[in-house]
Coordinates of C-alpha atoms in Angstrom, one line a residue:
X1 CA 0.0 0.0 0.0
X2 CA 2.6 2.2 0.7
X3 CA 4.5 1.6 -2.7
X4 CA 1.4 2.2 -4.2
X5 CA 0.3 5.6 -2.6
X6 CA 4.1 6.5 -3.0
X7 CA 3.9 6.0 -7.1
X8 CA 0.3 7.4 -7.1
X9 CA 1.8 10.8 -6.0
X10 CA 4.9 10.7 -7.9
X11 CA 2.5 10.0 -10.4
X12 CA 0.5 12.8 -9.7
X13 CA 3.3 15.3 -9.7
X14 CA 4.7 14.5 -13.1
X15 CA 1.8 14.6 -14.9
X16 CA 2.1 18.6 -14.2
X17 CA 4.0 19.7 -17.2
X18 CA 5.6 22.4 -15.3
X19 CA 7.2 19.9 -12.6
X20 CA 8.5 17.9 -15.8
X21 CA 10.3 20.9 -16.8
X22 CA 11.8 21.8 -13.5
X23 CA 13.0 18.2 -13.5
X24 CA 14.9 18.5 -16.6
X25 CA 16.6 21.5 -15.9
X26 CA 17.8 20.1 -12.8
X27 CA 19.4 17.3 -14.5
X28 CA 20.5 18.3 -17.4
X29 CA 22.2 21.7 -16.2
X30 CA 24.9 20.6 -14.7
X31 CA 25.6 18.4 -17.3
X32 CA 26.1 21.3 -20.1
X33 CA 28.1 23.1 -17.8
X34 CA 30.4 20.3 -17.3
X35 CA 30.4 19.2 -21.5
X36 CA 31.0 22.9 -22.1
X37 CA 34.2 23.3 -19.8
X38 CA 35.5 20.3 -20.7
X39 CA 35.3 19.8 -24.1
X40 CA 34.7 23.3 -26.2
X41 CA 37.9 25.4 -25.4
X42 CA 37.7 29.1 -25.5
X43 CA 39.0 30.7 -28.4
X44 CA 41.7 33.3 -27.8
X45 CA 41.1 36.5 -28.5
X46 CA 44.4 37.3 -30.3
X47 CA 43.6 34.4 -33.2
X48 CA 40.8 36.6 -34.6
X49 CA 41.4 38.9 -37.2
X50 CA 39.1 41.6 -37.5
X51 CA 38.3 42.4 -41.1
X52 CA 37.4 46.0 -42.0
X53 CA 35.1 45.0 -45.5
X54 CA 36.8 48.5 -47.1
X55 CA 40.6 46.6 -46.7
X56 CA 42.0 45.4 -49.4
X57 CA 44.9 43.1 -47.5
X58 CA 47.7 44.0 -49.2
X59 CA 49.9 44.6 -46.3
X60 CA 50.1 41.5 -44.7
X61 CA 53.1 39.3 -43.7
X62 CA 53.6 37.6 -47.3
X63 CA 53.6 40.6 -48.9
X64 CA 56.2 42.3 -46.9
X65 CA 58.2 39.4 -47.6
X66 CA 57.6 39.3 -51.1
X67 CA 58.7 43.3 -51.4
X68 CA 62.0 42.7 -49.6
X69 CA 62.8 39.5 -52.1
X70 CA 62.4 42.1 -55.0
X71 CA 64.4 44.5 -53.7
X72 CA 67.1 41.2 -52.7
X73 CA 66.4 40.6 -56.5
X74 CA 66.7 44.4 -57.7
X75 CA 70.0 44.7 -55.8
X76 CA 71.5 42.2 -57.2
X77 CA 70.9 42.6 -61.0
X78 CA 71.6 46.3 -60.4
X79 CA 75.1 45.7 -58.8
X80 CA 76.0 43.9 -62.3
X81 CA 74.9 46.8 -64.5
X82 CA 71.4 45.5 -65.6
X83 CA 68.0 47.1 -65.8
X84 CA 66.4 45.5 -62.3
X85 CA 63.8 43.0 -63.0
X86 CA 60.9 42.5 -60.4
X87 CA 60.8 39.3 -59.7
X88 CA 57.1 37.1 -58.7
X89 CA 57.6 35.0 -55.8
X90 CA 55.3 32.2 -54.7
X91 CA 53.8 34.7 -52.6
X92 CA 52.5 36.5 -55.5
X93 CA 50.6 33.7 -57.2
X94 CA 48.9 32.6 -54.2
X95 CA 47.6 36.0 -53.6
X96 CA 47.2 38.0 -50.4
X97 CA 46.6 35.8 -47.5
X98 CA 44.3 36.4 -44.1
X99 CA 46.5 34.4 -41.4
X100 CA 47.8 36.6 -38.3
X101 CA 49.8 39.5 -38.9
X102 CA 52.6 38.5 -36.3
X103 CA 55.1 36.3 -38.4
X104 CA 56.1 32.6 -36.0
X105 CA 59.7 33.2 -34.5
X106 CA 62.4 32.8 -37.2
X107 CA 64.7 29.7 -36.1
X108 CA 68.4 30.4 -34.4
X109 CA 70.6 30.8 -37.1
X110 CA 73.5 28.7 -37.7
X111 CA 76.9 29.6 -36.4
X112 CA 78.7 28.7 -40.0
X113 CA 75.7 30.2 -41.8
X114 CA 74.8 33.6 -40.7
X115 CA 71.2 35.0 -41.6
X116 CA 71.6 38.4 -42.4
X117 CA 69.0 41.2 -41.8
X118 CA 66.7 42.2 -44.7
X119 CA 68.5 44.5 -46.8
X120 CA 67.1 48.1 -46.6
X121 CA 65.7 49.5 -49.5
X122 CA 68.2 51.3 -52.6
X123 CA 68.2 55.0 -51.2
X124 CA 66.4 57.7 -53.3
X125 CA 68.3 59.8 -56.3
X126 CA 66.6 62.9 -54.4
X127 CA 67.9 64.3 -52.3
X128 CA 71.3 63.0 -52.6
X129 CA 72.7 61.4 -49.4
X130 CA 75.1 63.1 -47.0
X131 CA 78.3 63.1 -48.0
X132 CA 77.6 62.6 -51.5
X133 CA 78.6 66.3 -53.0
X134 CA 76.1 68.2 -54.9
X135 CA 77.9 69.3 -58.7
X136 CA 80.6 71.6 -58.9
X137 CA 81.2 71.3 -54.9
X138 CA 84.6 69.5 -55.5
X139 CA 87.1 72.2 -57.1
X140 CA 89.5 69.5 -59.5
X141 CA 88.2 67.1 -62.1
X142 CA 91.1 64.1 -62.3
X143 CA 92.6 64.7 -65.9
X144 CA 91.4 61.7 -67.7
X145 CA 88.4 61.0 -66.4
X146 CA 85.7 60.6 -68.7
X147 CA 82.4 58.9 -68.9
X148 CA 82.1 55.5 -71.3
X149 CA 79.2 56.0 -72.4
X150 CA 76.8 58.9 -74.0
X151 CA 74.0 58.1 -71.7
X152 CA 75.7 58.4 -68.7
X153 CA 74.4 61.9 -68.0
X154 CA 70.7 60.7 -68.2
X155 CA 71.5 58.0 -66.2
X156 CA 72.6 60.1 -63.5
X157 CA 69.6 62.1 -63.5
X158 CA 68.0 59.1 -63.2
X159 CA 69.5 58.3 -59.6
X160 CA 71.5 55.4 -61.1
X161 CA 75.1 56.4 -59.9
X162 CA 73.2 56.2 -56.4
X163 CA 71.3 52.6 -57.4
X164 CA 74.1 51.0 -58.8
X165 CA 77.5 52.1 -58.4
X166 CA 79.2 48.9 -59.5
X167 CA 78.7 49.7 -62.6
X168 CA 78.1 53.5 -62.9
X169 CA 81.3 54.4 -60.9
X170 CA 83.5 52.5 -63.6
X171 CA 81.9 53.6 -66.7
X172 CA 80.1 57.1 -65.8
X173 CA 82.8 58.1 -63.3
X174 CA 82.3 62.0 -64.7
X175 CA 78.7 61.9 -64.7
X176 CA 78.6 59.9 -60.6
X177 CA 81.3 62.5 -59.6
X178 CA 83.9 60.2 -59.4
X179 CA 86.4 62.4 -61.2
X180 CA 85.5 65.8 -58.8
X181 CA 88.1 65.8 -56.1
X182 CA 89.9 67.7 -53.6
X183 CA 93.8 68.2 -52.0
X184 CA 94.3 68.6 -48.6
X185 CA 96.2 71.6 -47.9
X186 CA 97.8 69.7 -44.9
X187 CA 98.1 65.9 -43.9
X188 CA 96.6 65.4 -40.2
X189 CA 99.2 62.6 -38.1
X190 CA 96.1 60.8 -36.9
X191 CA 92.4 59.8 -38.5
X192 CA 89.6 58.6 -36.7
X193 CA 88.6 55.3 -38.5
X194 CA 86.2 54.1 -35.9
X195 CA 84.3 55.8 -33.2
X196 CA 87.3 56.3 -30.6
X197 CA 89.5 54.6 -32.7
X198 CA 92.7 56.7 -34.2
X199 CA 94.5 55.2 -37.1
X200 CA 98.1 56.9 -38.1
X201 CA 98.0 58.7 -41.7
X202 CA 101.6 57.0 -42.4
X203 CA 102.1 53.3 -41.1
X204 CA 104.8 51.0 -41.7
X205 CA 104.2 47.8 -44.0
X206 CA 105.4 44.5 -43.1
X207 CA 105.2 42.7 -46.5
X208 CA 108.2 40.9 -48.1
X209 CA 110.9 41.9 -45.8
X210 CA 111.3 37.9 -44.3
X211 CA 113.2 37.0 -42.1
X212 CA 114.6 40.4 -41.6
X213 CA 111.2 41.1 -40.2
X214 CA 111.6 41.7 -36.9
X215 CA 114.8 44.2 -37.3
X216 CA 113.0 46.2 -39.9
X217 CA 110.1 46.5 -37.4
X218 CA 112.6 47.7 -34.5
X219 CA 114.0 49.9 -36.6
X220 CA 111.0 51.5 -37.9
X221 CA 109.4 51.8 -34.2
X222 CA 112.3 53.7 -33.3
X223 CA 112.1 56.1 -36.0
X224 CA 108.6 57.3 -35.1
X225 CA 106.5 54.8 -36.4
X226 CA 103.3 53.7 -34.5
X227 CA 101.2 51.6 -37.1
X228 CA 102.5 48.2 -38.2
X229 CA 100.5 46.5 -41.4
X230 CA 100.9 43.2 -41.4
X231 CA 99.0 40.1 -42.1
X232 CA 98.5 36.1 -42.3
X233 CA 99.5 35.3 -45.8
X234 CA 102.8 33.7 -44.4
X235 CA 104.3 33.3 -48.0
X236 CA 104.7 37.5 -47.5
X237 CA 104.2 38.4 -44.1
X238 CA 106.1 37.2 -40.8
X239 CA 103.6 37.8 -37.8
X240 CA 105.7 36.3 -35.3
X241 CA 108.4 38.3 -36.2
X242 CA 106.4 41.8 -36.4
X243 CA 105.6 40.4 -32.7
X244 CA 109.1 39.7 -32.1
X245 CA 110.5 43.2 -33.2
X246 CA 107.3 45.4 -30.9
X247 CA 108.5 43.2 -28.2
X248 CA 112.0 44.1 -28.5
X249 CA 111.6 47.9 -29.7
X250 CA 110.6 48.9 -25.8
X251 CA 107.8 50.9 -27.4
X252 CA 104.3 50.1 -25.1
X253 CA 101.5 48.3 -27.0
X254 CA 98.9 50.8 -26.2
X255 CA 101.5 53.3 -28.5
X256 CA 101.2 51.4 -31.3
X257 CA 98.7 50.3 -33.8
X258 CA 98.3 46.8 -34.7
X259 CA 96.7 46.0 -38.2
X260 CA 96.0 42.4 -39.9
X261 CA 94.4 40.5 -42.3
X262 CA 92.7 37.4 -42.8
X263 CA 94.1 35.4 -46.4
X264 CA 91.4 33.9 -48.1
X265 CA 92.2 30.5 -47.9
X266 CA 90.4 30.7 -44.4
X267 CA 87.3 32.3 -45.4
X268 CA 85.0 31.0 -43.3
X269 CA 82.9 32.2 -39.9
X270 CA 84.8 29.4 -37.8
X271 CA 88.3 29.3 -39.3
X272 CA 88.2 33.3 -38.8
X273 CA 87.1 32.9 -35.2
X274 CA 90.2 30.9 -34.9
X275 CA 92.6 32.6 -37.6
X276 CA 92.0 36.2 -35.4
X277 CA 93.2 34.2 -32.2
X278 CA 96.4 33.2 -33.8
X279 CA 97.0 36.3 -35.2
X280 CA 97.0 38.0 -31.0
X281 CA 99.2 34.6 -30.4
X282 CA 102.0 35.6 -33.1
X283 CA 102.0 39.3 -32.3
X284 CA 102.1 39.3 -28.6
X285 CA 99.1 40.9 -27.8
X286 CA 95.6 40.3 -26.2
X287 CA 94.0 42.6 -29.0
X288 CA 94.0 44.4 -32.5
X289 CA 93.3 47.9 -33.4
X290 CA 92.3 46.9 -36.9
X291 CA 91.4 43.6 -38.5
X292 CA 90.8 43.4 -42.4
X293 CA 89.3 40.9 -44.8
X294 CA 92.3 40.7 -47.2
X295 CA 90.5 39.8 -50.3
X296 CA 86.8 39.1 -51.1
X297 CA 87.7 35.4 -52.4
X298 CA 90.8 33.2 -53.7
X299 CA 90.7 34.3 -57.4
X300 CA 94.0 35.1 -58.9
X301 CA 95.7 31.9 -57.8
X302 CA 95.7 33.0 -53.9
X303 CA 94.7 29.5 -52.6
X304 CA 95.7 26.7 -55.1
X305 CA 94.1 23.9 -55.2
X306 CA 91.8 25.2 -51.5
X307 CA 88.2 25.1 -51.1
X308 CA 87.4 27.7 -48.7
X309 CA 85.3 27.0 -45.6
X310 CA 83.0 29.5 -46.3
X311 CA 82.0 33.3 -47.8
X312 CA 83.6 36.5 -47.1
X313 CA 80.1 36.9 -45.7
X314 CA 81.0 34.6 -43.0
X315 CA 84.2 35.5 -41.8
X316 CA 82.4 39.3 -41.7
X317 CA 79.8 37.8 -39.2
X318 CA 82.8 36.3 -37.4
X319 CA 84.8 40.0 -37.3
X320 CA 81.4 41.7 -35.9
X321 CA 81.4 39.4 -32.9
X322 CA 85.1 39.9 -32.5
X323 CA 84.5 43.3 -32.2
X324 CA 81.8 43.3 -30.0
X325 CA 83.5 41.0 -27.7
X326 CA 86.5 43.7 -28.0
X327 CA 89.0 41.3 -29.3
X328 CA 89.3 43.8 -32.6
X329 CA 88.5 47.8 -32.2
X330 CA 87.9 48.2 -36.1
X331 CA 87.3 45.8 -38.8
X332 CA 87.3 46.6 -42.6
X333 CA 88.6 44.7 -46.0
X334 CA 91.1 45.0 -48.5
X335 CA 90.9 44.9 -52.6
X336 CA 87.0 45.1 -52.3
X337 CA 85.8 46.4 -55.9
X338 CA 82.5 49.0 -55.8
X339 CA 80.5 45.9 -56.6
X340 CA 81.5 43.7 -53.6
X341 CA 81.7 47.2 -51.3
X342 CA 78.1 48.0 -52.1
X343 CA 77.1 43.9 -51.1
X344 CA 78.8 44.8 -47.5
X345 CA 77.2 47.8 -46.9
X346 CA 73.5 46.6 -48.0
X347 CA 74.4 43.6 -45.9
X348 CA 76.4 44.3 -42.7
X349 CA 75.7 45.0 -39.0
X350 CA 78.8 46.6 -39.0
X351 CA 80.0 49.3 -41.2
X352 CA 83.5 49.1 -42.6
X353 CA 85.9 51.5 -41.0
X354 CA 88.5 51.1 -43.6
X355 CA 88.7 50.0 -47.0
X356 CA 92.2 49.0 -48.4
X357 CA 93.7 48.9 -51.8
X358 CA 96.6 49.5 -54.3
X359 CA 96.8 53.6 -55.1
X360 CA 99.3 54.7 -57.7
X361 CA 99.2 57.6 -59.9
X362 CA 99.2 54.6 -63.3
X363 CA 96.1 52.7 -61.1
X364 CA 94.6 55.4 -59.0
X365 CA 92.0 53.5 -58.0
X366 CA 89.2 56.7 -58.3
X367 CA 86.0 54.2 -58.2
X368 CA 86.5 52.9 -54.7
X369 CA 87.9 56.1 -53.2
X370 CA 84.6 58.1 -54.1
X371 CA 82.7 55.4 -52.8
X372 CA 84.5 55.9 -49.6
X373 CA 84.1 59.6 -49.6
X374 CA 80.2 59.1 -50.3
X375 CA 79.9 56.7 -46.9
X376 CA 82.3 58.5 -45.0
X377 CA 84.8 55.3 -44.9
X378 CA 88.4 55.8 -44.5
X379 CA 90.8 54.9 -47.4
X380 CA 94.2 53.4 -46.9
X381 CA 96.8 52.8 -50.2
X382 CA 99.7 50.2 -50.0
X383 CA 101.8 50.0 -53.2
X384 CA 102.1 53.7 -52.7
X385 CA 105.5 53.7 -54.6
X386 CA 104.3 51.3 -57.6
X387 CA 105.9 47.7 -56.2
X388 CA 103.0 45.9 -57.6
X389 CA 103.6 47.3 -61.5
X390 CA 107.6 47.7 -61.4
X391 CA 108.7 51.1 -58.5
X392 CA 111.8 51.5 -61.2
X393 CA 109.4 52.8 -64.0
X394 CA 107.1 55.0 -62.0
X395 CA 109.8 56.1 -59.5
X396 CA 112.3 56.9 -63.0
X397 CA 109.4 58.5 -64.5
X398 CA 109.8 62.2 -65.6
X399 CA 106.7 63.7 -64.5
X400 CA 107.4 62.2 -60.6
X401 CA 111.0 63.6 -61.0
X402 CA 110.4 67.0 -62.1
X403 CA 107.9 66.8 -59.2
X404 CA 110.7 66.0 -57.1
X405 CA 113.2 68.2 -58.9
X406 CA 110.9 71.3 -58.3
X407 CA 111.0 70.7 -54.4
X408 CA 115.2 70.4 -54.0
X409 CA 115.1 73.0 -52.0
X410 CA 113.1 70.2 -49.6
X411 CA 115.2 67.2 -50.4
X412 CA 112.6 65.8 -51.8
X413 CA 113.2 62.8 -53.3
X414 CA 110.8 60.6 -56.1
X415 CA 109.5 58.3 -53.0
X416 CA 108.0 61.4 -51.0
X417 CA 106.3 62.4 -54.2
X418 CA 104.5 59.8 -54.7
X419 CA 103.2 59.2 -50.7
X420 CA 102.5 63.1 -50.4
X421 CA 100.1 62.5 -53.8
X422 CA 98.4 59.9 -51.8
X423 CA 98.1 61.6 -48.7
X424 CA 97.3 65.2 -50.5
X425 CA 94.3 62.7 -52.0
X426 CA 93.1 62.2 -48.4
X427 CA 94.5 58.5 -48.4
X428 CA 96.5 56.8 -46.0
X429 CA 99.8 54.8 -46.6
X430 CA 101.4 52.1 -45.5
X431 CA 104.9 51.8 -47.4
X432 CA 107.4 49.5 -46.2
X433 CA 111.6 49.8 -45.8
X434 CA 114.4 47.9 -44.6
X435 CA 116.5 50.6 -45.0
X436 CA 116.2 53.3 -41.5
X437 CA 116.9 56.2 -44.0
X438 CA 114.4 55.4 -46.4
X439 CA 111.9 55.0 -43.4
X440 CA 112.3 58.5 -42.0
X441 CA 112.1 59.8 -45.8
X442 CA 109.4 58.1 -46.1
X443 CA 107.5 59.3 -43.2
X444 CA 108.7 62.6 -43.8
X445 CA 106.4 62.7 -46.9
X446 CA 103.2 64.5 -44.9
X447 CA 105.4 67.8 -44.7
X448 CA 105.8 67.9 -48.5
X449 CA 103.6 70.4 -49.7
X450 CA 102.7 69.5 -53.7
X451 CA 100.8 72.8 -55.6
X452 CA 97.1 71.5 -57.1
X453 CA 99.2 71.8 -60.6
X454 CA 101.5 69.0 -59.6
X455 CA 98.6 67.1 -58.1
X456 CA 96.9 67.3 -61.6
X457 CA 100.2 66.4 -63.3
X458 CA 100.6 63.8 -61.2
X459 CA 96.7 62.4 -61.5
X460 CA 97.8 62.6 -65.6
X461 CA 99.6 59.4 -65.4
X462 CA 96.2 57.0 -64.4
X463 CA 96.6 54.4 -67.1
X464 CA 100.0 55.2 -68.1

């Protein structure tokens, strides 16, 4: 009976359609909280791209990359002397896409390998960039400079001696103002290459001299030099004995400035790491002032039958953390054409502070010195005297004599012609003596006082 009175009111209850309802929700309320907690995650707020319908989404990640692979692709045509071709990437083809604006994390480059940043775009023909000088600035035009090609005028206007100096700088020279230059009136003892960093104008050059290395180096410390070039290609250069003769000269390290230069066999981020450590072994010293790339690669039979480790690009990834770390104050390279200076500028961290090549009156070298002038890096000429093309012919030659003959009253003597032209040009020098005579001759050349007409006479022999 009880059983049955119990159902009969249950029974009684439910038939009310509103108790049926309260029923339900009681049950099944907890049990939709619970699924939706547990199973339907909330969607952050960060994933959802708000879309204004007036955008047309061309600004997105893909297309930012795209525009920085053209001008990769605009770069590197123009530094050959081609018309730049824009390039379609796959980007392009699969059209603008609606993912999140923030690109993933880019992976930890390799050590070997560097990633470089993304190379800024070509500056603008207009205005012209500091440093470059607007027409008729410069009061000397070199005396066989002339353009190659009828056009070159337009293409000026055009902002291609900005765009693409490789080839504008060696065939328009007149029209990029390669040819416009000035003479100092006086040589300064000291340039700053670097910030803080003071480089000699006149140095001493270790090439050649052998085993008589460390003598010359004594010598030439004790006749006022205090900037020693030297280097690692061990077929020319002695660095244990350039160590050997600072050691012995009594002259402090922090007097003298300390300059070498990685051979191209060890191109390479690692073996530069390491080459740059040997180089403070062999010299005696726990840093160096300057450090330079000595060529861009092994062409012209430098590294017979070697396979380089790597790029000049690597070893200059290697020289910017050597110079953070302050194992080297300055870093710059050596025999660098326009095209190959233009690639390390678009592409370094780290400006050069130097740029190193042959400088004669025959091979003046104009190109790369106005592309130094327009960035504001310093220039530095070995083979002042003409070793490198025969020193008998250019020092015997009539034009540097009468030069010479026209400053008796001086002493001056061939030799001190030819450094004062290169220091007159705003170049440093770095010739090299065994003789202590020729040493303070030749570092007597910064008092010799050439008039702009022997500087033009002078500039006359470029390709003679």
């Amino acid at each position: 009976m009880i059983r049955s009175a119990g159902m009969t009111w249950v029974d009684r209850w439910l038939r009310r359609r509103s108790n049926r309802a309260l029923l339900a929700a009681v049950v099944l309320l907890p049990c939709l909280i619970y699924l939706n907690s547990a199973v339907l995650p909330e969607v952050p707020q960060q994933a959802v791209e708000e879309v204004d319908p007036g955008e047309t989404h061309t600004e997105n990640v893909e297309d930012h990359g795209t525009n920085r692979n053209t001008e990769r692709a605009q770069d590197r045509v123009a530094l050959q002397g081609q018309t730049p071709i824009t390039l379609a990437s796959e980007a392009d083809m699969a059209g603008p896409s609606r993912l999140a604006k923030s690109p993933p994390p880019a992976p930890s480059p390799s050590p070997r390998r560097r990633t470089w940043p993304p190379l800024p775009p070509p500056p603008l023909p207009s205005p012209p960039p500091a440093g470059d000088p607007p027409p008729g600035s410069l009061p000397f035009l070199l005396p066989r400079c002339t353009d190659g090609n009828a056009q070159c005028d337009a293409w000026h206007g055009m902002g291609e001696c900005v765009r693409n100096p490789g080839y504008m700088y060696y065939n328009c020279p007149r029209s990029c103002l390669v040819c416009n230059v000035t003479y100092l009136d006086t040589v300064p003892e000291q340039v700053e290459i670097a910030p803080g960093v003071w480089m000699p104008t006149i140095g001493f050059g270790t090439a050649g001299l052998g085993d008589a290395t460390a003598e010359a180096v004594a010598s030439a410390l004790a006749n006022g030099y205090r900037l020693l070039d030297s280097a690692q290609a061990r077929e020319w250069y002695r660095e244990d004995l350039v160590g050997e003769g600072l050691a012995a000269s009594g002259v402090p390290r922090s007097q003298v400035f300390l300059t070498s230069k990685l051979h191209p066999r060890n191109l390479g981020y690692w073996n530069t790491l390491s080459m740059v450590r040997q180089s403070l072994a062999d010299l005696r010293t726990d840093y160096l002032d300057l450090f330079l790339l000595h060529y861009p690669d092994c062409g012209a039979g430098l590294c017979p039958g070697l396979n380089p480790e790597g790029t000049w690009q690597d070893s200059w990834a290697a020289l910017e953390e050597l110079a953070a770390e302050g194992l080297v104050r300055a870093i710059g390279v050596a025999n660098f054409d326009v095209v190959q200076l233009e690639a390390l500028r678009l592409a370094a961290r780290t400006p050069p502070a130097l740029v190193q090549t042959g400088m004669e009156p025959r091979d003046p070298g104009a190109a790369v010195r106005a592309w130094c002038r327009r960035h504001g890096v310093r220039h530095q000429a070995y083979s002042s005297l003409g070793t490198q093309r025969g020193a008998a012919a250019l020092l015997g030659h009539p034009v540097v004599r009468g030069v010479a003959a026209a400053h008796a009253d001086a002493g001056a003597t061939p030799a001190q012609v030819l450094l004062a032209w290169a220091l007159r040009h705003g170049s440093a020098v770095v010739p090299r003596s065994a003789s202590p005579a020729h040493q303070r001759e030749n570092l007597a050349a910064a008092r010799l006082a050439l008039s702009a007409a022997e500087m033009q006479d002078l500039d006359g022999l470029d390709g003679a």
